[in-house]
Short mmCIF file of C-alpha atoms in Angstrom, two decimals:
data_model
loop_
_atom_site.label_atom_id
_atom_site.label_comp_id
_atom_site.label_asym_id
_atom_site.label_seq_id
_atom_site.Cartn_x
_atom_site.Cartn_y
_atom_site.Cartn_z
CA MET U 1 9.87 19.51 54.49
CA ALA U 2 9.81 16.26 52.75
CA LYS U 3 13.00 14.69 51.54
CA PHE U 4 13.00 13.12 48.10
CA ASP U 5 15.46 11.13 46.27
CA PHE U 6 15.25 13.17 43.18
CA ASP U 7 13.98 16.49 42.36
CA ILE U 8 12.33 15.11 39.22
CA GLY U 9 11.59 11.55 37.86
CA VAL U 10 10.74 10.96 34.24
CA LEU U 11 8.88 7.87 33.13
CA GLY U 12 9.51 7.32 29.57
CA ALA U 13 12.50 7.86 27.38
CA GLY U 14 10.98 9.26 24.18
CA ALA U 15 11.02 12.77 23.07
CA ALA U 16 9.16 14.31 25.94
CA GLY U 17 10.97 12.57 28.44
CA LEU U 18 14.52 12.84 27.07
CA THR U 19 13.92 16.64 26.62
CA VAL U 20 12.96 16.96 30.28
CA THR U 21 15.63 14.69 31.39
CA ALA U 22 18.43 16.51 29.71
CA GLY U 23 17.15 19.82 30.39
CA GLY U 24 16.56 19.05 34.40
CA ALA U 25 19.99 17.33 34.50
CA GLN U 26 21.94 20.23 32.80
CA LEU U 27 20.13 22.74 35.11
CA GLY U 28 21.43 21.06 38.15
CA ALA U 29 18.14 19.28 39.05
CA LYS U 30 18.60 15.60 40.48
CA THR U 31 16.93 13.61 37.81
CA LEU U 32 16.09 10.13 37.35
CA LEU U 33 14.98 8.53 34.13
CA ILE U 34 13.02 5.22 33.91
CA GLU U 35 12.58 3.39 30.51
CA LYS U 36 10.67 0.02 30.23
CA ASP U 37 12.17 -0.87 27.08
CA ASP U 38 16.14 -1.88 26.96
CA LYS U 39 16.88 1.26 24.83
CA LEU U 40 16.08 5.07 25.21
CA GLY U 41 14.52 6.74 22.22
CA GLY U 42 11.05 5.87 22.36
CA ASP U 43 8.54 5.09 19.47
CA CYS U 44 9.83 7.82 17.12
CA LEU U 45 13.15 6.40 17.14
CA HIS U 46 12.67 2.68 16.85
CA TYR U 47 8.93 2.29 15.32
CA GLY U 48 8.01 5.91 14.28
CA CYS U 49 9.40 8.83 12.49
CA VAL U 50 12.92 7.52 12.08
CA PRO U 51 12.28 4.24 10.51
CA SER U 52 9.02 5.39 8.76
CA LYS U 53 10.85 8.49 6.92
CA THR U 54 13.81 5.99 5.97
CA LEU U 55 11.32 3.38 4.34
CA ILE U 56 9.41 6.37 2.48
CA ARG U 57 12.97 7.76 1.14
CA THR U 58 13.61 4.25 0.06
CA ALA U 59 10.46 3.87 -1.63
CA HIS U 60 10.75 7.28 -3.32
CA ILE U 61 14.20 6.53 -4.69
CA TYR U 62 12.95 3.19 -6.31
CA HIS U 63 9.91 4.94 -7.54
CA PHE U 64 12.09 7.27 -9.34
CA MET U 65 14.30 4.40 -10.79
CA LYS U 66 11.22 2.80 -12.29
CA ASN U 67 10.03 5.96 -13.79
CA ALA U 68 13.24 7.40 -14.72
CA ALA U 69 12.23 7.59 -18.59
CA ARG U 70 9.50 10.16 -17.35
CA PHE U 71 12.65 12.43 -16.57
CA GLY U 72 14.15 12.02 -20.04
CA LEU U 73 16.54 9.49 -18.65
CA PRO U 74 17.28 6.12 -19.97
CA ARG U 75 14.84 3.44 -19.05
CA VAL U 76 16.21 1.49 -16.02
CA GLU U 77 15.37 -2.26 -15.60
CA VAL U 78 15.07 -2.53 -11.80
CA LYS U 79 15.24 -5.60 -9.75
CA PRO U 80 12.70 -6.61 -7.18
CA VAL U 81 13.02 -5.22 -3.84
CA ASP U 82 14.79 -7.70 -1.35
CA TYR U 83 13.09 -6.17 1.99
CA ARG U 84 15.84 -7.58 4.18
CA ASP U 85 18.34 -5.03 2.68
CA VAL U 86 15.72 -2.29 3.31
CA ALA U 87 15.17 -3.32 6.91
CA ARG U 88 19.04 -3.41 7.37
CA ARG U 89 19.34 0.13 6.01
CA ILE U 90 16.51 1.23 8.53
CA GLN U 91 18.29 -0.37 11.34
CA SER U 92 21.53 1.15 10.48
CA VAL U 93 19.77 4.76 10.44
CA ILE U 94 18.29 4.10 13.99
CA SER U 95 21.72 2.83 15.15
CA THR U 96 23.43 6.15 14.15
CA ILE U 97 20.74 8.13 16.08
CA GLN U 98 20.78 5.85 19.04
CA GLU U 99 24.30 6.94 19.97
CA HIS U 100 22.67 10.43 20.95
CA ASP U 101 19.84 8.59 22.74
CA SER U 102 22.39 6.36 24.84
CA LYS U 103 22.13 5.65 28.40
CA GLU U 104 25.89 6.84 28.63
CA ARG U 105 25.16 10.26 26.98
CA PHE U 106 22.32 10.94 29.67
CA CYS U 107 24.29 9.59 32.42
CA GLY U 108 26.99 11.87 31.35
CA LEU U 109 24.74 14.85 31.63
CA GLY U 110 24.12 13.86 35.22
CA ALA U 111 20.84 11.96 35.19
CA GLN U 112 20.32 8.51 36.75
CA VAL U 113 19.00 6.00 34.21
CA GLU U 114 17.01 3.02 35.26
CA PHE U 115 15.18 0.22 33.18
CA GLY U 116 11.87 -1.66 34.01
CA ASP U 117 8.27 -1.34 34.69
CA PRO U 118 7.46 1.15 37.46
CA VAL U 119 4.37 1.40 39.56
CA PHE U 120 3.33 4.56 41.47
CA THR U 121 3.10 3.50 45.44
CA ASP U 122 2.13 7.04 46.46
CA GLU U 123 1.94 10.23 44.80
CA HIS U 124 5.86 10.94 45.15
CA SER U 125 7.07 7.24 44.88
CA VAL U 126 7.52 4.46 42.48
CA LYS U 127 8.42 1.02 42.92
CA LEU U 128 10.93 -0.59 40.23
CA ASN U 129 12.70 -3.84 40.28
CA GLU U 130 11.95 -4.28 44.14
CA ARG U 131 13.40 -0.72 44.86
CA SER U 132 11.45 2.53 45.85
CA TYR U 133 12.33 5.87 43.98
CA SER U 134 10.95 9.08 45.36
CA ALA U 135 10.77 12.36 43.58
CA LYS U 136 9.61 16.04 44.19
CA ASN U 137 8.07 16.13 40.70
CA TRP U 138 7.14 13.42 38.19
CA LEU U 139 6.64 13.34 34.42
CA ILE U 140 4.88 10.62 32.81
CA SER U 141 5.88 10.68 29.07
CA THR U 142 5.24 6.80 28.65
CA GLY U 143 4.10 7.04 24.90
CA SER U 144 1.41 5.22 23.02
CA SER U 145 0.97 1.82 21.41
CA PRO U 146 -1.28 0.81 18.52
CA ALA U 147 -4.85 0.20 19.20
CA VAL U 148 -6.35 -3.05 18.06
CA PRO U 149 -10.01 -2.96 16.95
CA PRO U 150 -12.35 -5.29 18.39
CA ILE U 151 -12.88 -7.47 15.05
CA GLU U 152 -14.12 -10.88 15.42
CA GLY U 153 -11.21 -13.35 14.80
CA LEU U 154 -8.46 -10.68 14.71
CA ASP U 155 -7.14 -11.76 18.07
CA SER U 156 -6.28 -15.34 16.56
CA THR U 157 -5.28 -13.94 13.18
CA PRO U 158 -1.65 -12.94 12.67
CA PHE U 159 -1.31 -9.21 12.22
CA ILE U 160 1.42 -6.54 12.23
CA THR U 161 1.82 -2.97 13.47
CA ASN U 162 4.19 -0.09 13.26
CA ARG U 163 6.20 -2.15 15.71
CA ASP U 164 6.82 -4.90 13.12
CA VAL U 165 6.42 -3.52 9.53
CA PHE U 166 9.89 -1.95 9.29
CA SER U 167 11.80 -5.26 10.35
CA LEU U 168 9.99 -7.83 8.11
CA ASP U 169 11.94 -10.66 6.39
CA SER U 170 10.48 -10.08 3.10
CA LEU U 171 8.53 -7.75 1.32
CA PRO U 172 4.62 -8.76 1.47
CA LYS U 173 3.15 -9.58 -2.03
CA SER U 174 -0.08 -8.10 -0.72
CA MET U 175 -1.14 -6.23 2.38
CA ILE U 176 -4.62 -5.31 4.00
CA VAL U 177 -4.29 -1.74 5.99
CA LEU U 178 -6.96 -1.23 8.52
CA GLY U 179 -7.24 2.54 9.06
CA ALA U 180 -6.40 5.59 6.76
CA GLY U 181 -4.80 7.73 9.13
CA PRO U 182 -1.07 9.15 8.78
CA ILE U 183 0.65 5.90 9.33
CA SER U 184 -1.69 3.99 7.10
CA THR U 185 -1.44 6.31 4.15
CA GLU U 186 2.50 6.81 4.46
CA MET U 187 2.97 2.97 4.64
CA SER U 188 0.27 2.24 1.92
CA GLN U 189 2.44 4.48 -0.54
CA ALA U 190 5.83 3.54 0.49
CA PHE U 191 4.80 -0.35 -0.04
CA THR U 192 2.84 0.05 -3.14
CA ARG U 193 5.92 1.65 -4.63
CA LEU U 194 8.13 -1.18 -3.38
CA GLY U 195 5.91 -3.48 -5.07
CA THR U 196 3.27 -4.76 -2.56
CA LYS U 197 -0.61 -4.82 -3.53
CA VAL U 198 -2.12 -2.73 -1.00
CA MET U 199 -5.70 -2.45 0.28
CA VAL U 200 -6.87 -0.02 2.63
CA VAL U 201 -10.30 -0.44 4.97
CA GLN U 202 -11.62 2.80 6.31
CA ARG U 203 -14.75 3.24 8.40
CA SER U 204 -15.38 6.66 7.17
CA GLY U 205 -15.79 8.42 3.70
CA GLN U 206 -12.31 9.85 4.08
CA ILE U 207 -8.64 9.25 4.54
CA LEU U 208 -6.62 11.30 6.99
CA GLY U 209 -9.64 12.31 8.86
CA LYS U 210 -8.14 15.28 10.61
CA GLU U 211 -7.40 17.10 7.23
CA ASP U 212 -9.90 18.92 5.33
CA LYS U 213 -11.52 16.47 2.71
CA ASP U 214 -10.63 18.27 -0.59
CA MET U 215 -6.96 18.08 0.68
CA ALA U 216 -6.99 14.44 1.58
CA ASP U 217 -8.92 13.54 -1.46
CA ILE U 218 -6.03 15.02 -3.60
CA VAL U 219 -3.69 12.50 -1.73
CA MET U 220 -6.16 9.67 -1.99
CA GLU U 221 -6.42 10.38 -6.07
CA VAL U 222 -2.36 10.19 -6.18
CA LEU U 223 -2.24 6.86 -4.18
CA THR U 224 -5.14 5.27 -6.00
CA SER U 225 -3.26 6.15 -9.34
CA GLU U 226 -0.20 4.42 -8.12
CA GLY U 227 -2.20 1.29 -7.29
CA VAL U 228 -3.61 1.62 -3.76
CA GLU U 229 -7.03 0.01 -3.52
CA TYR U 230 -9.51 1.78 -1.13
CA TYR U 231 -12.80 0.50 0.59
CA LEU U 232 -14.09 3.64 2.32
CA ASN U 233 -17.50 3.59 4.65
CA ALA U 234 -16.47 0.06 5.22
CA GLN U 235 -16.93 -2.16 8.23
CA ALA U 236 -14.56 -4.70 9.01
CA LEU U 237 -16.73 -7.76 10.20
CA LYS U 238 -14.33 -10.79 10.54
CA ALA U 239 -10.69 -11.81 10.42
CA ARG U 240 -9.47 -15.23 9.57
CA ASP U 241 -5.98 -16.87 9.16
CA LEU U 242 -5.78 -18.96 5.99
CA GLY U 243 -2.35 -19.90 6.43
CA ALA U 244 -0.19 -18.29 3.70
CA GLU U 245 -2.90 -15.61 3.73
CA ARG U 246 -5.23 -13.69 5.86
CA GLU U 247 -8.79 -12.80 5.17
CA LEU U 248 -10.90 -9.85 6.19
CA ILE U 249 -14.33 -10.04 5.83
CA ILE U 250 -15.80 -6.18 5.34
CA LYS U 251 -19.36 -4.90 4.70
CA GLN U 252 -19.49 -1.81 2.23
CA GLY U 253 -22.76 -0.30 1.19
CA GLY U 254 -24.73 -3.36 1.97
CA LYS U 255 -22.33 -5.56 0.30
CA VAL U 256 -20.54 -8.22 1.91
CA ILE U 257 -16.67 -8.33 0.44
CA SER U 258 -13.88 -10.77 1.04
CA LEU U 259 -10.29 -9.43 1.16
CA ARG U 260 -7.24 -11.60 1.01
CA ALA U 261 -3.63 -10.75 1.74
CA GLU U 262 -0.27 -11.97 2.96
CA LYS U 263 -0.32 -9.32 5.86
CA ILE U 264 -2.79 -7.26 7.87
CA LEU U 265 -1.45 -3.84 9.01
CA VAL U 266 -3.40 -2.46 11.80
CA ALA U 267 -3.13 1.25 12.08
CA VAL U 268 -6.51 2.51 13.37
CA GLY U 269 -5.17 4.75 16.18
CA ARG U 270 -3.22 4.71 19.39
CA GLU U 271 -3.76 4.28 22.96
CA GLY U 272 -1.73 5.36 25.93
CA ASN U 273 0.80 3.12 27.68
CA HIS U 274 -0.18 4.31 31.22
CA LEU U 275 -2.82 1.88 32.19
CA ASN U 276 -0.49 -0.19 34.49
CA LEU U 277 1.35 2.70 36.32
CA GLY U 278 -1.21 2.75 39.21
CA LEU U 279 -2.43 5.96 38.58
CA GLU U 280 -5.84 5.40 39.83
CA GLY U 281 -4.25 4.64 43.33
CA ILE U 282 -2.89 8.33 43.49
CA GLY U 283 -5.62 10.33 42.18
CA VAL U 284 -4.31 11.02 38.50
CA GLU U 285 -7.33 10.81 36.05
CA SER U 286 -6.96 8.98 32.65
CA ASP U 287 -8.64 6.97 30.17
CA ARG U 288 -7.54 4.46 27.59
CA LYS U 289 -6.49 7.09 25.24
CA GLY U 290 -4.47 9.41 27.64
CA ILE U 291 -3.89 11.16 30.97
CA LYS U 292 -5.71 14.33 31.98
CA VAL U 293 -3.75 17.41 32.17
CA ASP U 294 -4.36 21.18 32.27
CA LYS U 295 -2.69 23.54 30.14
CA ARG U 296 0.51 23.65 32.14
CA LEU U 297 0.39 19.67 31.57
CA ARG U 298 -0.02 19.08 35.22
CA THR U 299 -2.59 16.37 36.59
CA LYS U 300 -4.75 16.31 39.49
CA GLN U 301 -1.56 16.07 41.43
CA LYS U 302 0.08 19.26 40.53
CA HIS U 303 3.68 17.93 40.89
CA ILE U 304 2.83 15.12 38.60
CA TYR U 305 3.08 15.99 35.06
CA ALA U 306 2.22 14.43 31.61
CA ALA U 307 3.59 15.03 28.08
CA GLY U 308 3.66 13.47 24.63
CA ASP U 309 1.59 10.39 23.60
CA ALA U 310 0.64 9.97 27.17
CA THR U 311 -1.78 12.85 27.04
CA GLY U 312 -3.57 11.46 24.04
CA GLN U 313 -3.71 14.86 22.45
CA TYR U 314 -1.19 15.76 20.00
CA LEU U 315 0.67 12.62 18.72
CA PHE U 316 3.71 14.13 17.24
CA THR U 317 7.34 14.10 18.21
CA HIS U 318 7.83 17.79 17.86
CA ALA U 319 4.80 18.36 19.96
CA ALA U 320 6.50 16.08 22.85
CA GLY U 321 9.49 18.23 22.58
CA TYR U 322 7.61 21.31 22.82
CA GLU U 323 5.72 20.02 25.90
CA GLY U 324 8.86 18.74 27.51
CA GLY U 325 9.96 22.46 27.44
CA ILE U 326 6.63 23.35 29.02
CA VAL U 327 7.33 21.10 32.05
CA ILE U 328 10.81 22.14 32.65
CA SER U 329 9.54 25.91 32.84
CA ASN U 330 6.80 24.59 35.25
CA ALA U 331 8.54 22.13 37.40
CA ILE U 332 12.29 23.20 37.38
CA PHE U 333 12.19 26.98 37.03
CA HIS U 334 8.70 27.18 38.58
CA LEU U 335 7.73 29.65 35.88
CA PRO U 336 3.97 29.13 35.01
CA ARG U 337 4.07 28.37 31.26
CA ARG U 338 1.14 27.21 29.38
CA THR U 339 0.72 25.18 26.18
CA ASP U 340 -0.42 26.85 22.94
CA TYR U 341 -1.15 24.87 19.94
CA THR U 342 -2.54 27.42 17.94
CA LEU U 343 0.34 27.34 15.15
CA LEU U 344 1.38 23.54 15.59
CA PRO U 345 2.46 22.27 12.51
CA TRP U 346 2.18 18.63 11.13
CA CYS U 347 2.78 16.70 8.01
CA THR U 348 1.91 13.69 6.40
CA TYR U 349 4.86 12.54 4.36
CA THR U 350 3.26 11.25 1.30
CA ASP U 351 4.24 12.35 -2.18
CA PRO U 352 2.79 15.17 -2.36
CA GLU U 353 3.02 15.84 1.28
CA LEU U 354 0.02 17.03 3.28
CA ALA U 355 1.11 19.82 5.70
CA SER U 356 -0.85 21.73 8.18
CA ILE U 357 -0.17 24.81 10.52
CA GLY U 358 -2.87 26.46 12.56
CA MET U 359 -6.40 25.77 11.96
CA ASN U 360 -7.74 24.19 8.84
CA GLU U 361 -11.30 24.49 7.64
CA LYS U 362 -12.31 21.39 9.69
CA ARG U 363 -11.02 22.61 12.95
CA ALA U 364 -12.53 26.06 12.46
CA GLN U 365 -15.86 24.67 11.92
CA GLU U 366 -15.52 22.42 15.00
CA ALA U 367 -14.60 25.67 17.15
CA GLY U 368 -17.67 27.50 15.70
CA ILE U 369 -15.53 30.15 14.11
CA GLU U 370 -16.55 32.32 11.22
CA TYR U 371 -13.96 31.86 8.51
CA LYS U 372 -13.27 32.47 4.76
CA VAL U 373 -11.28 29.97 2.58
CA TRP U 374 -8.72 31.33 -0.02
CA THR U 375 -7.47 28.54 -2.31
CA GLU U 376 -4.45 28.88 -4.25
CA ASP U 377 -3.08 25.69 -6.42
CA PHE U 378 0.83 25.51 -6.21
CA LYS U 379 0.65 24.43 -10.02
CA GLY U 380 -0.61 27.99 -10.85
CA ASN U 381 2.74 29.46 -9.92
#
């Protein structure tokens, strides 16, 4: 029987990885956690859920202050936003949660924590910082990064992503947002409320493409009324650096339009962080989007699991945590447990929020399911 250094090795310290690390260590499994960045917590803590919801809350309060008179309160003269103060508050919230996602905490639970860029050398071993580590089971939960579209000139034009937007030195006077998914939509409203002129460029004729169009259109109408400018069914042709501004040339309805803004925010989707792990050499199938897994989250190598954004399926923190539990059941308890996303909820944190649980009409159509729609407006209650 083969002898391994660890019962389970975990690559990536986001929601899925930390769930499995904590669970495995506390259950007595000899557990190794490897994180490429210098801090644990993953994208959710540092560049996703936590900073975005903090920013959204700040923008919400500022919006209320500017509109106090609408609530029968004295009119308030509010000063322009100093984004450095906003960024400091975001960092303070991250720092508070970081204590719970620290190396010390997970070492205290019994796990071994290492930092660096691991590469699989065989189906049970990785090389990290000139050392080899073997494990009976592995979890790949390396997360995802912003996808960058192949737009002419974009590679030589400064742009920002979710990794930069929460730590800017100043509030942009104007911003072009590429894409109209959840990140784009949340940030568009937040920055508009803080005082930025926001222009959104979207290839399709709908924002929030996974949602039913009638619901997404309600959100778009609200954001439009607050000042967001939308260019739907638009193709981005070329980007250019003009020094103090960036230019994006788009084509919409046969018309070529030049948009100029201080910042370009790229939010057109995500791609997995697994491409440099050496997976092709150990028979684990993947593409740029994610790693191929079965319903038990196993790869072609049955002792190697993948969860969270690394699978490219459901890019939500709560989905990653749920999948971490599936991996613990299969890899630690050896109880065959399968994923079931039937009642998976998700929410885009605009004002109003757009939430979903189970199938919406669009997903029922895609599945070829016969359905009926019942609509009830909350305002009627």
